Amino acid sequence: MCPCQPVCASDGDDALRREAILTVNTGSSSIKLSAYERSGMTLGNCLLKVNLSGLPNDMRFVAKTPEERLDRMPEALSSRVSHQKELVGALAKWAADALQDVDLRAIGHRVVHGGRDFDGPVLANKKILEHLRGLSSLAPSHQPANLDGVKGISRIWPEIPQTLSFDTAFHRTQPRVAQLYAIPRHLSEEGLLRFGFHGLSYDHIASQLEGLTEAGKRSRVIAAHLGSGASVCAMLNGKSIATSMGLTALDGVPMSTRAGSVDPGLLLHLMMDKGMSARDLSTMLYKESGLLGLSGISGDVRELLENSETAAMEALAVYTYRIAREIGSLATALHGVDTLVFTGGVGENSAPVRQDICAHLEWMGLQIDSSANDAGHREIQTPASKVQVLVIPANEEVVIARDALSVLEAR
């Protein structure tokens, strides 16, 4: 058992109390918390999910337990918006208080970039956090917020172990040929490599596939995590061997507001001939490109699907074409495809996007059942399809909680 002091202690019967792992996923505009029951070194049911989005000026709050749903912002949180790290702490404290007869034994955090030094979860300490802060320029939209979440929790519960789960860690199994850029070798040796992201999501997919695919027959998997950020990953026997993102989460397919892959010469042109600064380019590539830039309307797939303007339809056409082309590229890395998985907010919920992507992939013998796709079934290929096609909800939180348990066990 973890030697930390319990949280939410009461004078009640200790025998009736439960232990839990709290997970924290802090983004640039949202905070997500989940609490999972712990029994020894086994992860149990999800006790609570909290999502605070629209930070900092348009906050929307949703909390769910197995029994109820709360959509109104608690008064204890409505005034705690001076800094995100304070809000994380206040939200976590509210969640802990809402869980009656539950003791928090560890708190697990998502950290987007772990660089080449971390291939699995670790216990947070000052040295590690300082090192990770140095990687913020490689994930400016996520890393500072992730680390502020750790600091916010430390201020209210310094005695509780905090663990870090890295989006990059899942991809450390990739062969070196998949990690190297064709740049001067000394830069690669300094750590400028293709790392890949959304690893917690792909880790969850790999664990789910164990019960959804035929043993020994579905070892070559391509998963597409499509949300506001988007990437595609090739997995062989549950291990990442290639992915669309690289050193940063800016690479790969077009996203909501991120450009994805662009010709480096285009960036040189914008700097040398158009006078754009590095800061200007960063803003453009991270916040003004992707579906938003292509359409000039919105970065939200749902809004574009409802819009009949040519620019909206063209943006979606580029989006699905580029994703399908990336899947075709990764199929080469796998020497074929047995299973294609859609996950993430768009991947799970947008039947038209799945339909259009799969239409580009009919050459590989993939056939989608339109009725099953429109109905949101988990398995959406036809009986004649040579490729299994699955829709699996993303669940990064359960991976973070599982990681926290493994770190506690190793202490």
Short mmCIF file of C-alpha atoms in Angstrom, two decimals:
data_model
loop_
_atom_site.label_atom_id
_atom_site.label_comp_id
_atom_site.label_asym_id
_atom_site.label_seq_id
_atom_site.Cartn_x
_atom_site.Cartn_y
_atom_site.Cartn_z
CA MET A 1 0.00 0.00 0.00
CA CYS A 2 1.19 3.53 -0.76
CA PRO A 3 2.56 5.18 2.39
CA CYS A 4 0.93 8.55 1.68
CA GLN A 5 -1.67 10.09 3.95
CA PRO A 6 -5.26 9.56 2.76
CA VAL A 7 -7.35 12.38 1.39
CA CYS A 8 -10.99 12.91 2.36
CA ALA A 9 -10.43 11.14 5.67
CA SER A 10 -13.39 11.01 8.02
CA ASP A 11 -14.30 9.56 11.35
CA GLY A 12 -16.32 6.81 9.67
CA ASP A 13 -15.55 3.13 9.57
CA ASP A 14 -12.23 2.74 7.71
CA ALA A 15 -13.31 -0.74 6.64
CA LEU A 16 -16.03 0.86 4.49
CA ARG A 17 -13.70 3.31 2.78
CA ARG A 18 -12.44 2.85 -0.75
CA GLU A 19 -9.14 3.81 -2.34
CA ALA A 20 -8.91 5.61 -5.66
CA ILE A 21 -6.50 6.88 -8.30
CA LEU A 22 -7.19 10.37 -9.66
CA THR A 23 -6.12 11.21 -13.22
CA VAL A 24 -5.49 14.73 -14.50
CA ASN A 25 -5.39 15.75 -18.17
CA THR A 26 -4.69 19.48 -18.36
CA GLY A 27 -4.76 21.13 -21.77
CA SER A 28 -4.48 24.67 -23.04
CA SER A 29 -8.24 25.21 -22.82
CA SER A 30 -9.57 22.30 -20.78
CA ILE A 31 -9.07 20.22 -17.64
CA LYS A 32 -10.26 16.62 -17.43
CA LEU A 33 -10.29 14.58 -14.24
CA SER A 34 -11.25 10.96 -13.62
CA ALA A 35 -11.26 8.85 -10.48
CA TYR A 36 -10.86 5.07 -10.60
CA GLU A 37 -11.41 2.71 -7.71
CA ARG A 38 -8.31 0.81 -6.61
CA SER A 39 -8.29 -2.63 -5.02
CA GLY A 40 -4.70 -3.53 -4.19
CA MET A 41 -2.91 -3.32 -7.52
CA THR A 42 -6.09 -3.78 -9.55
CA LEU A 43 -7.94 -0.92 -11.21
CA GLY A 44 -11.69 -0.94 -10.64
CA ASN A 45 -14.68 1.07 -11.82
CA CYS A 46 -14.62 4.72 -12.82
CA LEU A 47 -16.18 6.64 -9.94
CA LEU A 48 -16.20 10.14 -11.42
CA LYS A 49 -15.43 12.01 -14.64
CA VAL A 50 -15.09 15.79 -14.76
CA ASN A 51 -14.59 17.96 -17.84
CA LEU A 52 -14.00 21.70 -17.58
CA SER A 53 -13.67 23.18 -21.08
CA GLY A 54 -13.67 26.62 -22.68
CA LEU A 55 -10.90 28.04 -20.52
CA PRO A 56 -10.38 30.77 -19.58
CA ASN A 57 -13.34 32.91 -20.64
CA ASP A 58 -16.12 30.53 -21.69
CA MET A 59 -15.94 27.77 -19.09
CA ARG A 60 -18.30 24.81 -19.41
CA PHE A 61 -18.49 22.22 -16.64
CA VAL A 62 -19.69 18.61 -16.76
CA ALA A 63 -19.30 16.01 -14.01
CA LYS A 64 -20.55 12.43 -14.27
CA THR A 65 -20.79 9.57 -11.81
CA PRO A 66 -22.41 6.18 -12.47
CA GLU A 67 -25.58 7.59 -10.90
CA GLU A 68 -25.86 11.23 -11.97
CA ARG A 69 -24.69 14.14 -14.12
CA LEU A 70 -23.95 17.72 -13.05
CA ASP A 71 -23.78 20.50 -15.64
CA ARG A 72 -23.61 23.57 -13.41
CA MET A 73 -20.30 25.04 -12.31
CA PRO A 74 -19.79 24.59 -8.55
CA GLU A 75 -19.55 27.91 -6.70
CA ALA A 76 -16.18 26.85 -5.28
CA LEU A 77 -14.73 26.90 -8.81
CA SER A 78 -16.43 29.87 -10.43
CA SER A 79 -14.12 32.39 -8.77
CA ARG A 80 -10.85 30.41 -9.08
CA VAL A 81 -9.74 31.50 -12.54
CA SER A 82 -6.74 33.73 -11.82
CA HIS A 83 -4.33 31.02 -12.99
CA GLN A 84 -4.84 27.58 -14.46
CA LYS A 85 -2.68 25.81 -11.87
CA GLU A 86 -4.96 27.21 -9.13
CA LEU A 87 -8.01 26.04 -11.03
CA VAL A 88 -6.57 22.52 -11.39
CA GLY A 89 -6.04 22.32 -7.65
CA ALA A 90 -9.50 23.66 -6.87
CA LEU A 91 -11.13 21.27 -9.33
CA ALA A 92 -9.23 18.28 -7.93
CA LYS A 93 -10.18 19.29 -4.38
CA TRP A 94 -13.83 19.57 -5.41
CA ALA A 95 -13.67 16.12 -7.03
CA ALA A 96 -12.08 14.59 -3.93
CA ASP A 97 -14.74 16.12 -1.69
CA ALA A 98 -17.47 14.87 -4.03
CA LEU A 99 -16.23 11.29 -3.65
CA GLN A 100 -17.57 10.21 -0.29
CA ASP A 101 -15.67 7.56 1.67
CA VAL A 102 -12.82 7.54 -0.86
CA ASP A 103 -9.10 8.01 -0.13
CA LEU A 104 -6.86 9.21 -2.98
CA ARG A 105 -3.66 7.16 -3.09
CA ALA A 106 -2.03 8.60 -6.21
CA ILE A 107 -2.62 11.23 -8.87
CA GLY A 108 -1.60 10.50 -12.44
CA HIS A 109 -0.98 13.20 -15.06
CA ARG A 110 -0.81 13.22 -18.83
CA VAL A 111 2.37 14.88 -20.12
CA VAL A 112 2.50 15.34 -23.88
CA HIS A 113 6.27 15.37 -24.46
CA GLY A 114 8.76 13.14 -22.65
CA GLY A 115 11.53 13.36 -25.22
CA ARG A 116 13.90 10.43 -25.57
CA ASP A 117 14.49 9.97 -21.84
CA PHE A 118 11.18 8.35 -20.86
CA ASP A 119 9.74 5.16 -22.29
CA GLY A 120 7.20 4.63 -19.51
CA PRO A 121 5.49 6.33 -16.56
CA VAL A 122 7.55 7.83 -13.73
CA LEU A 123 7.09 9.30 -10.28
CA ALA A 124 7.19 13.10 -10.48
CA ASN A 125 10.02 14.93 -8.77
CA LYS A 126 11.60 18.38 -9.04
CA LYS A 127 14.45 17.30 -11.33
CA ILE A 128 12.16 15.53 -13.79
CA LEU A 129 9.70 18.43 -13.87
CA GLU A 130 12.48 20.92 -14.58
CA HIS A 131 13.73 18.72 -17.43
CA LEU A 132 10.24 18.45 -18.90
CA ARG A 133 9.75 22.20 -18.66
CA GLY A 134 12.71 22.49 -21.02
CA LEU A 135 10.73 20.62 -23.70
CA SER A 136 7.90 23.16 -23.70
CA SER A 137 8.98 24.70 -27.01
CA LEU A 138 8.31 21.32 -28.66
CA ALA A 139 4.72 21.23 -27.35
CA PRO A 140 3.78 24.85 -26.61
CA SER A 141 0.03 24.24 -26.63
CA HIS A 142 0.19 21.38 -24.11
CA GLN A 143 3.39 20.99 -22.09
CA PRO A 144 3.18 24.14 -19.92
CA ALA A 145 -0.44 23.35 -19.02
CA ASN A 146 0.42 19.71 -18.24
CA LEU A 147 3.17 20.76 -15.84
CA ASP A 148 1.09 23.52 -14.27
CA GLY A 149 -1.40 20.80 -13.39
CA VAL A 150 1.26 18.94 -11.41
CA LYS A 151 2.23 22.14 -9.60
CA GLY A 152 -1.39 22.97 -8.82
CA ILE A 153 -1.96 19.56 -7.22
CA SER A 154 1.30 19.77 -5.25
CA ARG A 155 0.13 22.94 -3.56
CA ILE A 156 -2.88 21.29 -1.95
CA TRP A 157 -1.67 17.67 -1.54
CA PRO A 158 2.15 17.69 -1.34
CA GLU A 159 2.13 14.29 0.38
CA ILE A 160 0.32 12.36 -2.36
CA PRO A 161 2.50 10.67 -5.02
CA GLN A 162 2.05 12.14 -8.49
CA THR A 163 2.90 10.09 -11.56
CA LEU A 164 3.58 11.19 -15.13
CA SER A 165 2.38 9.35 -18.24
CA PHE A 166 3.88 10.46 -21.54
CA ASP A 167 2.20 10.63 -24.94
CA THR A 168 5.58 10.00 -26.54
CA ALA A 169 6.47 6.87 -24.53
CA PHE A 170 4.32 4.43 -26.52
CA HIS A 171 6.28 5.24 -29.68
CA ARG A 172 9.73 4.54 -28.23
CA THR A 173 9.43 0.98 -29.61
CA GLN A 174 9.75 2.30 -33.16
CA PRO A 175 12.81 1.20 -35.15
CA ARG A 176 15.52 3.82 -35.51
CA VAL A 177 14.84 4.17 -39.23
CA ALA A 178 11.36 5.45 -38.34
CA GLN A 179 12.75 7.99 -35.87
CA LEU A 180 15.48 9.66 -37.92
CA TYR A 181 15.13 12.85 -39.95
CA ALA A 182 17.35 13.33 -43.00
CA ILE A 183 19.21 16.19 -41.32
CA PRO A 184 22.87 16.49 -40.21
CA ARG A 185 23.61 13.55 -37.95
CA HIS A 186 24.80 15.64 -35.01
CA LEU A 187 21.31 17.14 -34.72
CA SER A 188 19.76 13.69 -34.48
CA GLU A 189 22.29 12.76 -31.82
CA GLU A 190 21.18 15.83 -29.87
CA GLY A 191 17.68 14.37 -29.74
CA LEU A 192 15.93 15.95 -32.71
CA LEU A 193 14.00 12.82 -33.64
CA ARG A 194 10.52 11.72 -34.66
CA PHE A 195 8.76 10.98 -31.37
CA GLY A 196 5.05 10.78 -32.15
CA PHE A 197 2.13 11.63 -29.89
CA HIS A 198 -1.33 10.45 -28.77
CA GLY A 199 0.53 7.48 -27.31
CA LEU A 200 -1.83 7.10 -24.34
CA SER A 201 -4.74 6.78 -26.75
CA TYR A 202 -2.91 4.22 -28.89
CA ASP A 203 -1.89 2.30 -25.77
CA HIS A 204 -5.58 2.00 -24.88
CA ILE A 205 -6.43 0.85 -28.41
CA ALA A 206 -3.75 -1.83 -28.26
CA SER A 207 -5.16 -3.16 -24.99
CA GLN A 208 -8.72 -3.16 -26.35
CA LEU A 209 -7.76 -5.04 -29.51
CA GLU A 210 -6.72 -8.08 -27.50
CA GLY A 211 -10.39 -8.99 -27.14
CA LEU A 212 -11.68 -7.66 -30.46
CA THR A 213 -9.44 -9.28 -33.05
CA GLU A 214 -8.72 -12.85 -34.00
CA ALA A 215 -5.57 -14.06 -32.26
CA GLY A 216 -2.67 -14.27 -34.67
CA LYS A 217 -4.71 -12.92 -37.58
CA ARG A 218 -5.02 -9.23 -36.76
CA SER A 219 -1.49 -8.26 -35.82
CA ARG A 220 -1.09 -5.38 -38.31
CA VAL A 221 -3.15 -2.45 -37.04
CA ILE A 222 -3.46 1.16 -38.13
CA ALA A 223 -5.23 3.46 -35.68
CA ALA A 224 -6.41 6.97 -36.51
CA HIS A 225 -6.85 9.27 -33.51
CA LEU A 226 -8.98 12.08 -34.91
CA GLY A 227 -9.90 14.94 -32.61
CA SER A 228 -8.89 18.60 -32.50
CA GLY A 229 -5.42 17.10 -32.82
CA ALA A 230 -5.05 14.18 -35.21
CA SER A 231 -2.51 11.48 -35.94
CA VAL A 232 -2.25 7.98 -37.34
CA CYS A 233 -0.19 5.11 -35.91
CA ALA A 234 0.96 1.76 -37.28
CA MET A 235 1.11 -1.02 -34.67
CA LEU A 236 2.57 -4.48 -35.08
CA ASN A 237 1.51 -6.94 -32.38
CA GLY A 238 0.45 -4.05 -30.15
CA LYS A 239 3.71 -2.06 -30.52
CA SER A 240 4.14 1.24 -32.36
CA ILE A 241 6.39 0.97 -35.41
CA ALA A 242 5.57 4.24 -37.20
CA THR A 243 3.35 7.29 -36.77
CA SER A 244 2.41 10.48 -38.58
CA MET A 245 3.58 13.02 -35.98
CA GLY A 246 7.25 13.74 -35.45
CA LEU A 247 9.38 15.89 -33.15
CA THR A 248 6.29 17.96 -32.38
CA ALA A 249 2.53 17.50 -32.44
CA LEU A 250 2.42 19.86 -35.43
CA ASP A 251 3.48 17.25 -37.99
CA GLY A 252 1.38 14.81 -39.98
CA VAL A 253 -2.22 15.16 -41.14
CA PRO A 254 -4.19 18.45 -41.06
CA MET A 255 -5.95 19.08 -37.75
CA SER A 256 -8.52 21.51 -36.40
CA THR A 257 -6.20 24.54 -36.40
CA ARG A 258 -2.79 22.89 -36.89
CA ALA A 259 -1.30 22.65 -40.37
CA GLY A 260 0.18 19.18 -40.27
CA SER A 261 3.03 18.50 -42.69
CA VAL A 262 4.06 21.41 -44.91
CA ASP A 263 7.02 21.95 -47.23
CA PRO A 264 9.87 23.43 -45.12
CA GLY A 265 10.64 25.61 -48.12
CA LEU A 266 7.25 27.27 -47.66
CA LEU A 267 8.28 28.33 -44.16
CA LEU A 268 11.61 29.68 -45.43
CA HIS A 269 9.72 31.66 -48.06
CA LEU A 270 7.38 33.15 -45.46
CA MET A 271 10.33 34.17 -43.29
CA MET A 272 12.67 35.51 -45.96
CA ASP A 273 10.25 36.95 -48.50
CA LYS A 274 7.18 37.76 -46.42
CA GLY A 275 8.98 38.94 -43.29
CA MET A 276 7.23 36.58 -40.90
CA SER A 277 8.96 35.96 -37.57
CA ALA A 278 9.29 32.63 -35.79
CA ARG A 279 6.50 33.73 -33.45
CA ASP A 280 4.30 34.64 -36.43
CA LEU A 281 4.91 31.22 -37.97
CA SER A 282 4.16 29.45 -34.70
CA THR A 283 0.84 31.25 -34.37
CA MET A 284 -0.07 30.51 -37.98
CA LEU A 285 0.89 26.83 -37.91
CA TYR A 286 -0.65 26.01 -34.52
CA LYS A 287 -3.73 28.25 -34.39
CA GLU A 288 -4.67 29.53 -37.86
CA SER A 289 -4.16 26.55 -40.17
CA GLY A 290 -5.65 23.08 -40.57
CA LEU A 291 -9.39 22.93 -41.21
CA LEU A 292 -9.78 26.51 -40.00
CA GLY A 293 -7.17 27.80 -42.40
CA LEU A 294 -8.37 25.70 -45.33
CA SER A 295 -12.00 26.72 -44.93
CA GLY A 296 -11.72 30.21 -43.49
CA ILE A 297 -14.86 29.22 -41.58
CA SER A 298 -14.17 26.86 -38.69
CA GLY A 299 -11.83 24.19 -37.38
CA ASP A 300 -14.79 22.13 -36.15
CA VAL A 301 -15.64 19.16 -38.38
CA ARG A 302 -19.29 19.30 -37.31
CA GLU A 303 -19.69 22.90 -38.43
CA LEU A 304 -18.01 22.22 -41.75
CA LEU A 305 -20.23 19.21 -42.44
CA GLU A 306 -23.28 21.44 -41.97
CA ASN A 307 -21.90 24.15 -44.25
CA SER A 308 -22.54 23.96 -47.99
CA GLU A 309 -19.91 26.52 -48.99
CA THR A 310 -17.24 25.29 -51.40
CA ALA A 311 -14.45 26.19 -48.96
CA ALA A 312 -15.98 24.02 -46.23
CA MET A 313 -16.37 21.03 -48.53
CA GLU A 314 -12.87 21.48 -49.92
CA ALA A 315 -11.37 21.63 -46.42
CA LEU A 316 -13.04 18.35 -45.49
CA ALA A 317 -11.94 16.78 -48.78
CA VAL A 318 -8.30 17.70 -48.08
CA TYR A 319 -8.65 16.44 -44.50
CA THR A 320 -9.99 12.98 -45.40
CA TYR A 321 -7.66 12.62 -48.40
CA ARG A 322 -4.56 13.39 -46.32
CA ILE A 323 -5.61 11.00 -43.56
CA ALA A 324 -6.26 8.22 -46.09
CA ARG A 325 -2.92 8.90 -47.78
CA GLU A 326 -1.17 8.64 -44.39
CA ILE A 327 -2.92 5.32 -43.75
CA GLY A 328 -1.65 4.08 -47.11
CA SER A 329 1.89 5.13 -46.20
CA LEU A 330 1.74 3.35 -42.86
CA ALA A 331 0.38 0.24 -44.57
CA THR A 332 3.75 0.06 -46.32
CA ALA A 333 5.53 0.12 -42.96
CA LEU A 334 3.36 -2.82 -41.84
CA HIS A 335 3.52 -4.70 -45.17
CA GLY A 336 -0.27 -4.74 -45.16
CA VAL A 337 -3.20 -4.01 -42.87
CA ASP A 338 -5.42 -6.36 -40.90
CA THR A 339 -7.37 -3.85 -38.81
CA LEU A 340 -8.15 -0.14 -39.12
CA VAL A 341 -9.33 1.65 -35.97
CA PHE A 342 -11.01 5.03 -35.65
CA THR A 343 -10.84 6.80 -32.28
CA GLY A 344 -10.95 10.34 -30.84
CA GLY A 345 -13.87 12.78 -30.93
CA VAL A 346 -14.10 12.94 -34.73
CA GLY A 347 -13.07 9.34 -35.32
CA GLU A 348 -15.71 8.05 -32.91
CA ASN A 349 -18.59 10.35 -33.81
CA SER A 350 -18.35 11.41 -37.45
CA ALA A 351 -19.71 8.75 -39.78
CA PRO A 352 -19.23 10.95 -42.89
CA VAL A 353 -15.52 11.40 -42.13
CA ARG A 354 -15.05 7.64 -41.65
CA GLN A 355 -16.99 6.97 -44.86
CA ASP A 356 -14.87 9.35 -46.94
CA ILE A 357 -11.57 8.07 -45.55
CA CYS A 358 -12.54 4.46 -46.20
CA ALA A 359 -13.67 5.30 -49.75
CA HIS A 360 -10.06 6.26 -50.51
CA LEU A 361 -8.90 2.87 -49.20
CA GLU A 362 -11.04 0.50 -51.25
CA TRP A 363 -7.93 -0.44 -53.24
CA MET A 364 -6.70 -2.44 -50.23
CA GLY A 365 -9.85 -4.53 -50.16
CA LEU A 366 -11.49 -2.46 -47.44
CA GLN A 367 -15.26 -2.29 -47.65
CA ILE A 368 -17.34 -0.34 -45.17
CA ASP A 369 -20.94 -1.18 -44.24
CA SER A 370 -22.69 2.18 -44.57
CA SER A 371 -25.58 1.19 -42.32
CA ALA A 372 -23.30 -0.02 -39.54
CA ASN A 373 -21.14 3.08 -39.94
CA ASP A 374 -24.10 5.46 -39.76
CA ALA A 375 -25.47 3.62 -36.72
CA GLY A 376 -22.17 3.96 -34.88
CA HIS A 377 -21.50 0.24 -34.47
CA ARG A 378 -18.16 -0.88 -33.08
CA GLU A 379 -17.40 -3.05 -36.15
CA ILE A 380 -18.31 -1.39 -39.44
CA GLN A 381 -16.76 -3.41 -42.29
CA THR A 382 -18.76 -5.65 -44.63
CA PRO A 383 -18.41 -9.47 -44.44
CA ALA A 384 -16.42 -9.37 -47.70
CA SER A 385 -13.93 -6.75 -46.51
CA LYS A 386 -10.30 -7.84 -46.31
CA VAL A 387 -9.69 -5.29 -43.56
CA GLN A 388 -11.47 -5.21 -40.22
CA VAL A 389 -12.70 -1.68 -39.38
CA LEU A 390 -13.42 -0.77 -35.76
CA VAL A 391 -14.64 2.29 -33.89
CA ILE A 392 -13.23 2.37 -30.34
CA PRO A 393 -13.82 5.24 -27.89
CA ALA A 394 -10.65 6.94 -26.67
CA ASN A 395 -9.83 6.48 -22.99
CA GLU A 396 -6.49 8.02 -22.12
CA GLU A 397 -7.55 8.37 -18.48
CA VAL A 398 -7.70 4.64 -17.81
CA VAL A 399 -4.14 4.29 -19.17
CA ILE A 400 -2.94 7.09 -16.89
CA ALA A 401 -4.58 5.38 -13.90
CA ARG A 402 -3.08 2.02 -14.85
CA ASP A 403 0.33 3.68 -15.17
CA ALA A 404 -0.04 5.23 -11.72
CA LEU A 405 -0.73 1.80 -10.25
CA SER A 406 2.37 0.36 -11.92
CA VAL A 407 4.54 3.17 -10.50
CA LEU A 408 3.12 2.62 -7.01
CA GLU A 409 3.80 -1.10 -7.28
CA ALA A 410 7.42 -0.44 -8.22
CA ARG A 411 8.11 1.87 -5.26
#
